[in-house]
Coordinates of N, CA and C and ligand atoms in Angstrom, one line a residue:
X24 N 0.5 -1.4 0.2 CA 0.0 0.1 -0.2 C 0.8 1.7 0.1
X25 N 1.9 1.1 0.3 CA 2.4 2.3 0.8 C 3.6 3.3 -0.3
X26 N 3.4 1.9 -1.3 CA 4.3 2.4 -2.7 C 3.3 3.9 -3.2
X27 N 1.7 3.6 -3.2 CA 1.0 4.3 -3.8 C 0.5 5.1 -3.2
X28 N 0.9 5.0 -1.8 CA 0.3 6.5 -1.2 C -0.1 7.4 -1.3
X29 N 0.7 8.1 -2.5 CA 0.7 9.6 -2.8 C -0.2 9.4 -4.4
X30 N -0.3 8.7 -4.8 CA -1.4 8.7 -6.2 C -2.5 8.5 -5.4
X31 N -2.6 7.8 -4.8 CA -4.1 7.0 -3.7 C -4.4 8.4 -2.9
X32 N -3.7 8.7 -2.1 CA -4.2 10.1 -2.0 C -4.5 11.3 -2.9
X33 N -4.0 11.6 -3.8 CA -4.1 12.4 -4.9 C -5.1 12.1 -5.6
X34 N -5.5 11.0 -5.8 CA -6.9 10.6 -6.6 C -7.8 10.4 -5.8
X35 N -7.9 9.9 -4.7 CA -9.1 10.1 -3.7 C -9.4 11.8 -3.6
X36 N -7.9 12.4 -3.1 CA -8.7 14.3 -3.3 C -9.7 14.8 -4.3
X37 N -8.7 13.9 -5.4 CA -9.4 14.5 -6.6 C -10.9 14.1 -7.3
X38 N -11.2 13.1 -6.2 CA -12.3 12.1 -6.4 C -13.7 13.4 -5.8
X39 N -13.1 13.3 -4.5 CA -14.3 14.2 -3.6 C -14.3 15.6 -4.2
X40 N -13.6 16.2 -5.0 CA -13.6 17.3 -5.6 C -14.6 17.1 -6.4
X41 N -15.3 16.6 -7.1 CA -16.3 16.4 -8.3 C -18.0 16.5 -7.5
X42 N -18.0 15.8 -6.5 CA -19.2 16.2 -5.7 C -19.4 17.6 -5.3
X43 N -18.5 17.9 -4.4 CA -18.2 19.7 -4.0 C -18.6 20.5 -5.2
X44 N -18.1 20.4 -6.5 CA -18.2 21.0 -7.4 C -18.9 20.9 -8.2
X45 N -20.1 19.9 -7.9 CA -21.0 19.7 -8.5 C -21.5 19.5 -9.5
X46 N -20.0 18.5 -10.4 CA -20.2 17.9 -11.4 C -20.2 16.8 -12.1
X47 N -20.8 15.9 -9.9 CA -21.4 14.4 -10.6 C -22.9 14.2 -9.4
X48 N -23.0 13.3 -9.8 CA -24.3 13.2 -9.4 C -24.4 11.2 -9.5
X49 N -25.2 10.9 -7.7 CA -24.0 9.7 -7.3 C -22.9 9.2 -7.3
X50 N -22.8 8.0 -8.0 CA -21.4 7.2 -8.8 C -20.7 7.8 -9.6
X51 N -21.6 8.4 -10.7 CA -21.1 8.9 -11.5 C -19.6 9.9 -11.8
X52 N -19.3 9.2 -12.8 CA -17.6 10.3 -12.9 C -16.2 9.6 -11.9
X53 N -15.0 9.7 -12.4 CA -13.8 9.2 -12.4 C -12.9 9.9 -12.3
X54 N -11.9 10.1 -11.3 CA -10.8 11.2 -11.5 C -9.7 9.9 -11.2
X55 N -8.5 10.1 -12.3 CA -7.1 9.1 -12.0 C -6.1 9.8 -11.5
X56 N -5.1 9.3 -11.0 CA -3.7 10.1 -10.4 C -2.7 9.2 -11.1
X57 N -1.7 9.8 -11.7 CA -0.5 8.4 -12.8 C 0.9 9.2 -11.7
X58 N 1.9 8.1 -11.5 CA 3.0 7.6 -11.0 C 3.7 7.4 -12.5
X59 N 4.2 8.2 -13.3 CA 5.0 8.2 -14.6 C 6.1 7.2 -14.3
X60 N 7.1 7.0 -13.3 CA 8.1 6.7 -12.7 C 7.8 5.2 -12.7
X61 N 6.6 5.0 -12.1 CA 6.1 3.7 -11.6 C 5.4 3.2 -12.6
X62 N 5.1 3.9 -13.3 CA 4.3 3.4 -15.1 C 2.6 3.4 -14.4
X63 N 2.2 3.5 -13.5 CA 0.7 3.3 -12.9 C 0.1 4.0 -12.7
X64 N -1.3 3.8 -12.6 CA -2.2 5.2 -12.0 C -3.1 4.5 -10.9
X65 N -3.9 5.4 -10.1 CA -4.7 5.1 -9.0 C -5.9 5.7 -9.5
X66 N -7.4 5.2 -9.3 CA -8.2 5.7 -9.6 C -9.3 5.1 -9.1
X67 N -10.4 5.8 -9.0 CA -11.7 5.5 -8.5 C -12.4 3.9 -9.0
X68 N -13.1 3.5 -7.8 CA -13.2 2.2 -7.7 C -14.6 2.2 -8.6
X69 N -15.0 1.0 -9.2 CA -16.7 1.1 -9.8 C -17.6 1.3 -8.8
X70 N -18.8 2.5 -8.9 CA -19.8 1.9 -8.3 C -19.6 2.4 -6.7
X71 N -18.9 2.8 -6.4 CA -19.0 2.6 -4.7 C -19.1 4.3 -4.2
X72 N -20.4 4.6 -3.8 CA -20.6 6.4 -3.8 C -19.3 7.2 -2.9
X73 N -19.1 8.4 -3.6 CA -18.3 9.4 -3.2 C -17.8 9.1 -1.4
X74 N -18.9 9.1 -0.9 CA -19.5 9.1 0.8 C -18.4 8.4 1.2
X75 N -18.4 6.9 0.2 CA -17.4 5.7 1.3 C -16.1 5.5 0.2
X76 N -15.8 6.6 0.0 CA -14.4 6.2 -0.8 C -13.2 6.9 0.6
X77 N -12.4 6.1 0.2 CA -11.3 6.6 1.0 C -9.5 6.1 0.1
X78 N -8.6 6.7 0.5 CA -7.6 6.5 -0.5 C -7.1 5.0 -0.5
X79 N -7.2 4.1 0.3 CA -7.2 2.9 0.1 C -8.3 1.8 -0.7
X80 N -9.1 2.8 -0.7 CA -10.4 1.7 -2.0 C -10.2 2.3 -3.6
X81 N -8.8 3.2 -3.7 CA -8.5 3.9 -4.8 C -7.8 2.3 -5.6
X82 N -7.9 1.9 -7.0 CA -7.4 0.7 -7.0 C -5.9 1.6 -8.3
X83 N -5.0 0.8 -8.4 CA -3.9 1.1 -8.8 C -3.8 0.5 -10.0
X84 N -3.6 0.7 -11.1 CA -3.4 0.2 -12.5 C -2.4 0.3 -13.4
X85 N -2.1 -0.6 -14.4 CA -0.9 0.1 -15.2 C -1.3 0.4 -16.0
X86 N -0.3 0.5 -17.2 CA -1.2 1.9 -18.8 C -1.9 1.3 -19.7
X87 N -1.5 -0.5 -19.3 CA -2.5 -1.0 -20.1 C -3.7 -2.0 -19.8
X88 N -3.9 -1.2 -18.3 CA -5.2 -1.1 -18.0 C -5.8 -2.4 -16.8
X89 N -4.1 -3.2 -16.6 CA -4.2 -4.8 -15.4 C -4.5 -4.2 -14.1
X90 N -4.6 -4.4 -13.4 CA -4.7 -3.8 -11.9 C -3.5 -4.5 -11.2
X91 N -3.0 -3.9 -10.8 CA -1.8 -4.3 -10.2 C -2.2 -4.0 -8.4
X92 N -2.7 -3.1 -8.0 CA -3.1 -3.6 -6.2 C -4.5 -3.0 -6.5
X93 N -4.7 -3.7 -5.4 CA -6.4 -2.7 -5.0 C -7.9 -4.7 -5.1
X94 N -8.7 -4.4 -4.1 CA -9.3 -5.4 -3.9 C -10.7 -4.9 -4.8
X95 N -11.1 -3.9 -4.9 CA -12.1 -3.7 -5.6 C -12.0 -3.5 -7.1
X96 N -12.9 -3.5 -7.9 CA -13.2 -3.6 -9.6 C -12.6 -2.0 -9.9
X97 N -11.5 -1.8 -10.7 CA -11.6 0.0 -10.7 C -12.9 0.5 -12.0
X98 N -12.7 1.7 -12.0 CA -13.6 2.3 -12.9 C -14.4 1.9 -14.2
X99 N -15.2 1.3 -14.7 CA -15.5 1.0 -15.9 C -15.0 1.7 -16.8
X100 N -14.7 3.0 -16.7 CA -14.0 3.8 -17.9 C -12.3 3.3 -17.7
X101 N -11.9 2.8 -17.0 CA -10.6 2.5 -16.5 C -9.5 2.4 -18.0
X102 N -10.1 1.7 -18.7 CA -9.0 1.4 -19.7 C -8.7 2.5 -20.7
X103 N -9.7 4.1 -20.6 CA -9.7 4.8 -21.5 C -8.6 6.0 -20.8
X104 N -8.8 6.0 -19.4 CA -7.8 6.7 -18.8 C -6.1 5.8 -19.4
X105 N -6.3 4.5 -19.3 CA -5.0 3.8 -19.8 C -4.4 4.1 -21.4
X106 N -5.4 4.3 -22.0 CA -4.7 4.7 -23.5 C -4.4 5.8 -23.5
X107 N -4.8 6.5 -22.6 CA -4.5 8.1 -22.8 C -3.3 8.3 -22.1
X108 N -2.6 7.6 -20.9 CA -1.4 7.9 -20.5 C -0.9 7.0 -21.1
X109 N -1.1 5.6 -21.5 CA 0.0 5.6 -22.6 C 0.5 6.7 -24.0
X110 N -0.3 6.8 -24.5 CA -0.2 7.7 -25.6 C 0.1 9.1 -25.2
X111 N -0.2 9.1 -24.3 CA 0.3 11.1 -24.4 C 1.2 11.3 -23.0
X112 N 2.5 11.3 -23.6 CA 3.1 12.2 -22.4 C 2.8 13.5 -21.7
X113 N 3.8 13.3 -20.1 CA 3.1 15.0 -19.5 C 2.3 14.8 -18.9
X114 N 1.3 13.9 -19.2 CA -0.3 13.7 -18.0 C -0.1 13.4 -17.0
X115 N -0.5 13.7 -15.9 CA -0.3 12.9 -14.4 C -2.0 12.6 -13.7
X116 N -3.0 13.3 -14.6 CA -4.5 13.3 -13.7 C -5.2 13.5 -15.1
X117 N -6.4 12.6 -15.0 CA -7.5 12.5 -16.1 C -9.0 12.5 -15.5
X118 N -10.0 13.0 -15.6 CA -11.1 13.5 -15.1 C -12.2 12.8 -16.5
X119 N -12.9 12.0 -15.8 CA -14.5 12.0 -16.6 C -15.6 12.1 -16.1
X120 N -16.4 13.4 -16.2 CA -17.4 13.2 -15.6 C -18.6 13.2 -16.8
X121 N -20.1 13.4 -16.3 CA -21.4 13.4 -16.9 C -22.2 15.0 -16.9
X122 N -21.3 16.0 -16.5 CA -21.5 17.4 -15.9 C -22.8 17.6 -16.8
X123 N -23.3 18.2 -16.2 CA -24.7 18.5 -17.2 C -24.7 19.5 -18.9
X124 N -24.0 20.6 -18.6 CA -23.7 21.1 -19.5 C -23.1 20.8 -20.6
X125 N -21.6 20.2 -19.9 CA -20.4 20.0 -21.2 C -21.3 18.6 -21.9
X126 N -21.9 17.9 -21.3 CA -22.3 16.6 -21.4 C -23.2 17.0 -22.4
X127 N -24.3 18.0 -22.3 CA -25.7 18.0 -23.4 C -24.9 18.6 -24.8
X128 N -23.4 19.2 -24.7 CA -22.8 19.2 -25.3 C -22.5 18.3 -26.9
X129 N -22.1 17.8 -25.6 CA -21.5 16.0 -26.4 C -22.8 15.5 -26.8
X130 N -24.1 15.5 -26.4 CA -24.8 14.7 -27.2 C -25.4 15.3 -27.8
X131 N -25.2 16.9 -28.0 CA -25.7 17.6 -29.5 C -24.6 17.3 -30.7
X132 N -23.4 16.6 -30.2 CA -22.0 16.4 -31.1 C -22.0 17.6 -31.4
X133 N -21.5 18.8 -30.8 CA -21.1 20.0 -31.1 C -20.1 20.3 -29.9
X134 N -19.1 21.1 -31.0 CA -17.7 21.9 -30.5 C -18.5 23.1 -29.5
X135 N -17.9 23.5 -28.7 CA -18.6 24.5 -28.0 C -17.7 25.6 -28.5
X136 N -18.4 27.0 -29.2 CA -17.5 27.6 -29.7 C -17.2 28.6 -28.7
X137 N -15.9 28.9 -28.9 CA -15.7 30.4 -28.5 C -16.1 31.4 -28.3
X138 N -16.8 31.7 -27.8 CA -18.1 33.1 -27.5 C -17.3 34.1 -26.4
X139 N -16.1 33.9 -25.8 CA -15.6 35.1 -24.6 C -14.6 34.8 -24.2
X140 N -14.2 35.7 -23.4 CA -13.1 35.9 -22.8 C -12.7 34.7 -21.4
X141 N -13.9 34.4 -20.7 CA -13.8 33.1 -20.0 C -12.9 32.3 -20.6
X142 N -13.5 31.7 -21.8 CA -13.3 30.6 -22.4 C -11.4 30.9 -22.7
X143 N -11.4 32.0 -23.6 CA -10.3 32.5 -23.9 C -9.3 32.5 -22.8
X144 N -9.4 32.5 -21.5 CA -8.8 33.0 -19.8 C -8.1 31.2 -20.3
X145 N -8.6 30.2 -21.1 CA -8.1 29.0 -20.9 C -7.9 28.0 -22.3
X146 N -8.5 28.6 -23.3 CA -7.9 27.8 -24.5 C -8.0 28.7 -25.8
X147 N -7.7 28.6 -26.5 CA -8.0 29.7 -28.2 C -8.4 29.3 -28.8
X148 N -9.7 27.5 -28.8 CA -9.9 27.3 -29.5 C -11.5 27.0 -29.6
X149 N -12.1 26.3 -30.2 CA -13.7 25.9 -29.7 C -12.8 24.6 -28.8
X150 N -14.0 24.0 -28.4 CA -13.9 23.1 -27.5 C -14.4 21.4 -28.3
X151 N -13.3 20.6 -28.5 CA -13.6 20.1 -29.5 C -14.3 18.9 -29.3
X152 N -15.3 18.5 -29.9 CA -16.0 17.3 -29.6 C -15.7 16.2 -30.6
X153 N -15.3 15.2 -30.4 CA -15.0 14.1 -30.8 C -16.3 13.4 -31.5
X154 N -16.9 12.6 -32.7 CA -17.3 12.3 -33.0 C -18.1 11.4 -32.5
X155 N -19.1 10.7 -32.5 CA -19.8 9.5 -31.8 C -19.1 8.0 -32.4
X156 N -18.9 7.5 -31.4 CA -17.9 6.6 -32.0 C -18.8 5.0 -32.8
X157 N -18.0 4.3 -33.9 CA -18.6 3.6 -35.0 C -18.9 2.5 -33.6
X158 N -20.0 1.7 -34.9 CA -20.8 0.6 -34.0 C -19.7 -0.3 -33.9
X159 N -18.5 -0.4 -34.3 CA -17.4 -1.3 -34.8 C -16.6 -1.5 -33.2
X160 N -16.6 0.1 -33.2 CA -15.6 0.7 -31.6 C -16.6 0.4 -30.7
X161 N -17.7 0.6 -30.6 CA -18.6 0.1 -29.3 C -18.6 -1.3 -28.9
X162 N -19.1 -2.1 -30.5 CA -19.2 -3.4 -29.7 C -17.7 -4.1 -29.5
X163 N -16.4 -3.4 -29.9 CA -15.1 -3.9 -29.7 C -14.9 -4.3 -28.0
X164 N -13.8 -2.9 -27.8 CA -13.0 -2.9 -26.6 C -13.4 -1.7 -26.2
X165 N -14.9 -1.3 -26.1 CA -15.6 0.3 -25.8 C -14.6 0.8 -25.2
X166 N -14.4 0.6 -23.8 CA -13.5 1.7 -23.0 C -12.0 2.1 -23.6
X167 N -11.9 0.5 -24.7 CA -10.4 1.4 -24.4 C -10.4 1.8 -26.1
X168 N -11.2 1.6 -27.1 CA -11.4 2.6 -28.1 C -12.2 3.8 -27.9
X169 N -12.3 4.1 -26.8 CA -13.1 5.8 -26.2 C -11.9 6.2 -26.0
X170 N -10.6 5.6 -25.4 CA -9.5 6.4 -25.6 C -8.8 6.8 -26.7
X171 N -8.9 5.8 -28.0 CA -8.6 6.6 -29.8 C -9.6 7.0 -30.0
X172 N -10.9 7.2 -29.5 CA -11.8 7.9 -30.3 C -11.1 9.4 -29.9
X173 N -10.4 9.4 -28.9 CA -10.0 11.0 -28.2 C -8.8 11.4 -29.0
X174 N -7.9 10.7 -28.9 CA -6.8 10.7 -29.7 C -6.7 10.8 -31.1
X175 N -7.5 10.1 -31.6 CA -7.5 9.9 -33.4 C -8.2 11.4 -33.2
X176 N -9.3 11.9 -33.1 CA -9.7 13.3 -32.9 C -8.7 14.4 -32.7
X177 N -7.9 14.1 -31.9 CA -7.1 15.1 -31.4 C -5.7 15.1 -32.5
X178 N -5.5 14.1 -33.2 CA -4.3 14.0 -34.5 C -5.4 14.7 -35.8
X179 N -6.2 14.4 -35.6 CA -7.4 14.7 -36.8 C -7.6 16.4 -37.1
X180 N -7.6 17.0 -35.9 CA -7.4 18.4 -35.6 C -6.0 19.2 -35.4
X181 N -4.9 18.2 -35.4 CA -3.5 18.8 -35.1 C -3.1 19.5 -33.6
X182 N -3.9 19.0 -32.8 CA -4.4 19.8 -31.6 C -3.2 18.9 -30.7
X183 N -2.4 20.0 -29.9 CA -1.4 19.4 -28.8 C -2.3 19.0 -27.5
X184 N -1.9 17.8 -27.4 CA -2.5 18.1 -26.0 C -1.9 18.3 -24.3
X185 N -1.1 19.2 -24.9 CA -0.8 19.8 -23.4 C -1.2 21.1 -23.6
X186 N -1.5 21.7 -24.6 CA -2.3 22.9 -25.1 C -3.9 23.0 -25.0
X187 N -4.5 22.1 -25.6 CA -5.8 21.7 -24.9 C -6.3 20.5 -24.4
X188 N -6.7 21.0 -23.0 CA -6.8 19.8 -22.3 C -8.4 19.1 -21.8
X189 N -8.9 19.6 -23.2 CA -10.2 19.1 -22.7 C -11.0 18.6 -24.2
X190 N -11.6 17.8 -24.5 CA -12.7 17.0 -25.0 C -13.9 16.7 -24.8
X191 N -14.5 16.8 -25.5 CA -16.2 16.3 -25.0 C -16.0 14.7 -26.6
X192 N -16.7 13.8 -26.3 CA -17.1 12.2 -26.9 C -18.5 12.8 -27.4
X193 N -18.5 12.8 -28.5 CA -20.1 12.6 -29.1 C -20.9 11.5 -28.7
X194 N -22.2 11.9 -28.2 CA -23.0 11.0 -27.6 C -22.8 10.6 -26.1
X195 N -21.6 11.2 -25.8 CA -21.2 10.7 -24.2 C -21.1 12.1 -23.6
X196 N -20.0 12.3 -23.1 CA -19.6 13.4 -22.3 C -18.1 13.8 -22.1
X197 N -17.4 14.5 -21.4 CA -16.5 15.1 -21.3 C -15.5 14.6 -20.5
X198 N -14.2 14.4 -21.3 CA -13.0 13.9 -20.4 C -11.9 14.9 -20.2
X199 N -11.2 15.4 -19.4 CA -10.2 16.5 -19.3 C -9.0 16.4 -18.7
X200 N -7.8 16.5 -18.8 CA -6.6 16.1 -18.0 C -5.4 16.9 -18.0
X201 N -4.6 17.3 -17.5 CA -3.6 18.0 -17.1 C -2.4 17.1 -16.7
X202 N -1.4 18.1 -16.1 CA 0.2 17.9 -15.6 C -0.5 17.3 -14.2
X203 N -1.6 17.7 -13.6 CA -1.9 17.2 -12.3 C -3.2 16.8 -12.3
X204 N -3.7 15.6 -11.2 CA -4.9 15.6 -11.2 C -6.1 16.7 -10.4
X205 N -5.5 17.5 -9.9 CA -6.0 18.9 -9.5 C -6.3 19.9 -10.6
X206 N -5.5 19.8 -11.4 CA -5.6 20.6 -12.6 C -6.4 19.9 -13.6
X207 N -6.7 18.9 -13.4 CA -7.7 17.9 -14.5 C -9.0 18.8 -13.8
X208 N -9.2 18.2 -12.9 CA -10.6 18.5 -12.0 C -10.6 20.1 -12.3
X209 N -9.8 20.8 -12.0 CA -10.1 22.3 -12.4 C -10.5 22.6 -13.9
X210 N -9.6 21.9 -14.7 CA -10.2 21.9 -16.2 C -11.6 21.5 -16.4
X211 N -11.9 20.6 -15.6 CA -13.0 20.1 -15.6 C -14.5 21.0 -15.4
X212 N -14.0 21.5 -14.3 CA -15.3 22.9 -13.7 C -15.0 23.8 -14.5
X213 N -13.9 24.7 -15.5 CA -14.1 25.4 -16.3 C -14.8 24.8 -17.6
X214 N -14.5 23.8 -17.8 CA -15.4 23.4 -19.1 C -16.9 23.0 -18.7
X215 N -17.4 23.1 -17.8 CA -18.5 23.0 -17.6 C -19.4 24.1 -17.2
X216 N -18.4 25.5 -16.7 CA -18.8 26.9 -16.6 C -19.0 27.4 -18.1
X217 N -18.0 26.9 -19.2 CA -17.7 27.5 -20.4 C -19.1 27.1 -20.9
X218 N -19.6 25.6 -21.4 CA -20.4 25.1 -21.8 C -21.8 25.9 -21.3
X219 N -21.9 25.8 -20.3 CA -23.1 26.6 -19.5 C -23.5 27.9 -20.3
X220 N -22.5 28.7 -20.2 CA -22.3 30.7 -20.7 C -22.8 30.2 -22.5
X221 N -21.6 29.3 -23.3 CA -21.9 29.1 -24.3 C -23.8 29.0 -24.7
X222 N -24.0 27.8 -23.8 CA -25.1 27.4 -24.3 C -26.7 28.6 -24.0
X223 N -26.3 29.7 -22.9 CA -27.0 30.8 -22.4 C -27.3 31.7 -23.7
X224 N -25.4 32.4 -24.2 CA -25.0 32.8 -25.4 C -26.2 32.5 -26.6
X225 N -25.7 31.4 -26.6 CA -27.0 30.7 -27.9 C -28.4 31.2 -27.9
X226 N -28.5 31.0 -27.1 CA -30.1 31.4 -26.3 C -30.8 32.7 -26.7
X227 N -29.6 33.6 -26.0 CA -30.3 34.8 -26.5 C -29.7 35.2 -27.8
X228 N -29.3 34.9 -28.5 CA -28.7 35.5 -29.7 C -27.9 34.0 -30.5
X229 N -28.8 33.3 -31.5 CA -28.8 32.5 -32.2 C -27.1 33.1 -33.2
X230 N -27.4 34.0 -33.9 CA -26.2 34.3 -34.2 C -24.7 35.2 -33.3
X231 N -24.6 35.0 -32.2 CA -24.1 35.3 -31.6 C -22.5 35.1 -32.1
X232 N -21.8 36.3 -32.7 CA -20.6 36.0 -33.0 C -19.3 35.3 -32.0
X233 N -18.2 34.8 -32.8 CA -16.9 34.0 -32.0 C -16.3 35.3 -31.6
X234 N -15.5 35.4 -30.3 CA -14.5 36.1 -29.9 C -13.8 36.6 -31.2
X235 N -13.4 37.7 -31.1 CA -12.3 38.8 -32.2 C -11.2 37.7 -32.0
X236 N -10.4 37.4 -32.8 CA -8.9 37.5 -32.3 C -8.2 37.8 -31.4
X237 N -8.1 39.3 -31.4 CA -7.5 40.1 -30.7 C -7.5 40.0 -29.3
X238 N -8.8 39.4 -29.1 CA -9.4 39.3 -27.3 C -9.0 38.0 -27.0
X239 N -9.1 37.1 -27.9 CA -8.5 35.0 -27.5 C -7.4 35.8 -27.4
X240 N -6.5 36.3 -28.0 CA -4.8 36.7 -27.7 C -4.7 36.9 -26.9
X241 N -5.2 38.2 -26.9 CA -5.1 38.9 -25.3 C -5.4 38.2 -24.1
X242 N -6.4 37.3 -23.8 CA -6.9 36.8 -22.6 C -6.1 35.9 -22.7
X243 N -5.6 35.2 -23.6 CA -5.2 33.5 -23.3 C -4.0 34.0 -23.0
X244 N -3.4 35.2 -23.4 CA -1.6 35.6 -23.3 C -1.1 35.9 -21.9
X245 N -1.9 36.9 -21.6 CA -2.1 37.3 -20.3 C -2.4 36.1 -19.2
X246 N -2.3 35.0 -19.4 CA -2.7 34.3 -18.3 C -1.3 33.0 -18.5
X247 N -1.4 32.6 -20.2 CA -0.6 31.8 -20.4 C 0.9 32.4 -21.3
X248 N 1.4 32.7 -21.4 CA 2.4 33.5 -22.8 C 3.1 33.8 -21.8
X249 N 4.8 33.8 -22.5 CA 5.9 34.2 -21.9 C 5.6 35.7 -21.0
X250 N 4.9 36.4 -21.6 CA 4.4 37.7 -21.0 C 3.5 38.0 -20.2
X251 N 3.0 37.1 -19.5 CA 1.8 36.3 -18.7 C 2.2 37.6 -17.1
X252 N 0.9 38.5 -17.2 CA 0.7 39.0 -15.7 C -0.5 38.9 -15.1
X253 N -1.3 37.8 -15.2 CA -2.2 37.4 -14.4 C -1.7 36.6 -13.1
X254 N -2.7 37.2 -12.4 CA -2.2 36.5 -10.8 C -0.7 37.1 -9.9
X255 N -0.7 36.5 -9.0 CA 0.5 37.2 -8.1 C 1.7 36.5 -8.5
Ligands
ZN304 ZN1 -19.6 8.2 -19.4

């Protein structure tokens, strides 16, 4: 148990943030935290209510999806996490939720347009929605193929997973990731807020224009560029 203490605790804390932030209902959603030196990640067990979680209940899994340590069955989405860790360097946390607004855009199979500076503070492009999965993928190794649906869509768009840390999977729901599990949870909360605002924006004005290029650049760079000046 001691070998994986840090990722168990990190995954536990990050999972507990999901109900606190209103991003999950019942047992929906899961966060994992990886230790790349050991080639494993800790993930929420399947179907266990948040109030019953403990760090010890997190399941340790390798990047091929095999359970390394733990008595409970890992989250049903474990293979999706494994595929992303295996194929994308530098990410140490992944979150999957069915948060209401982001999931609604996924169900509509629509990218979330960049309408405002709240969105541009975090990314400079529309939040991408991967196409709905083929019957072949669904009837095959479904959760494993979900990981490839995400990677394939990023490759098609030419996006860098270090720059864009979120995606919607068409028909399904969002996935986010980051250098840390804590930041991946932050990204899920940002995504949900941006998804909510974008829906309201379109309801108020169907023809709402996208954010001007100058504002996209200004807002992103003041937080992320070499000359960033946001925060202390
Ligand atoms: Zn799901």
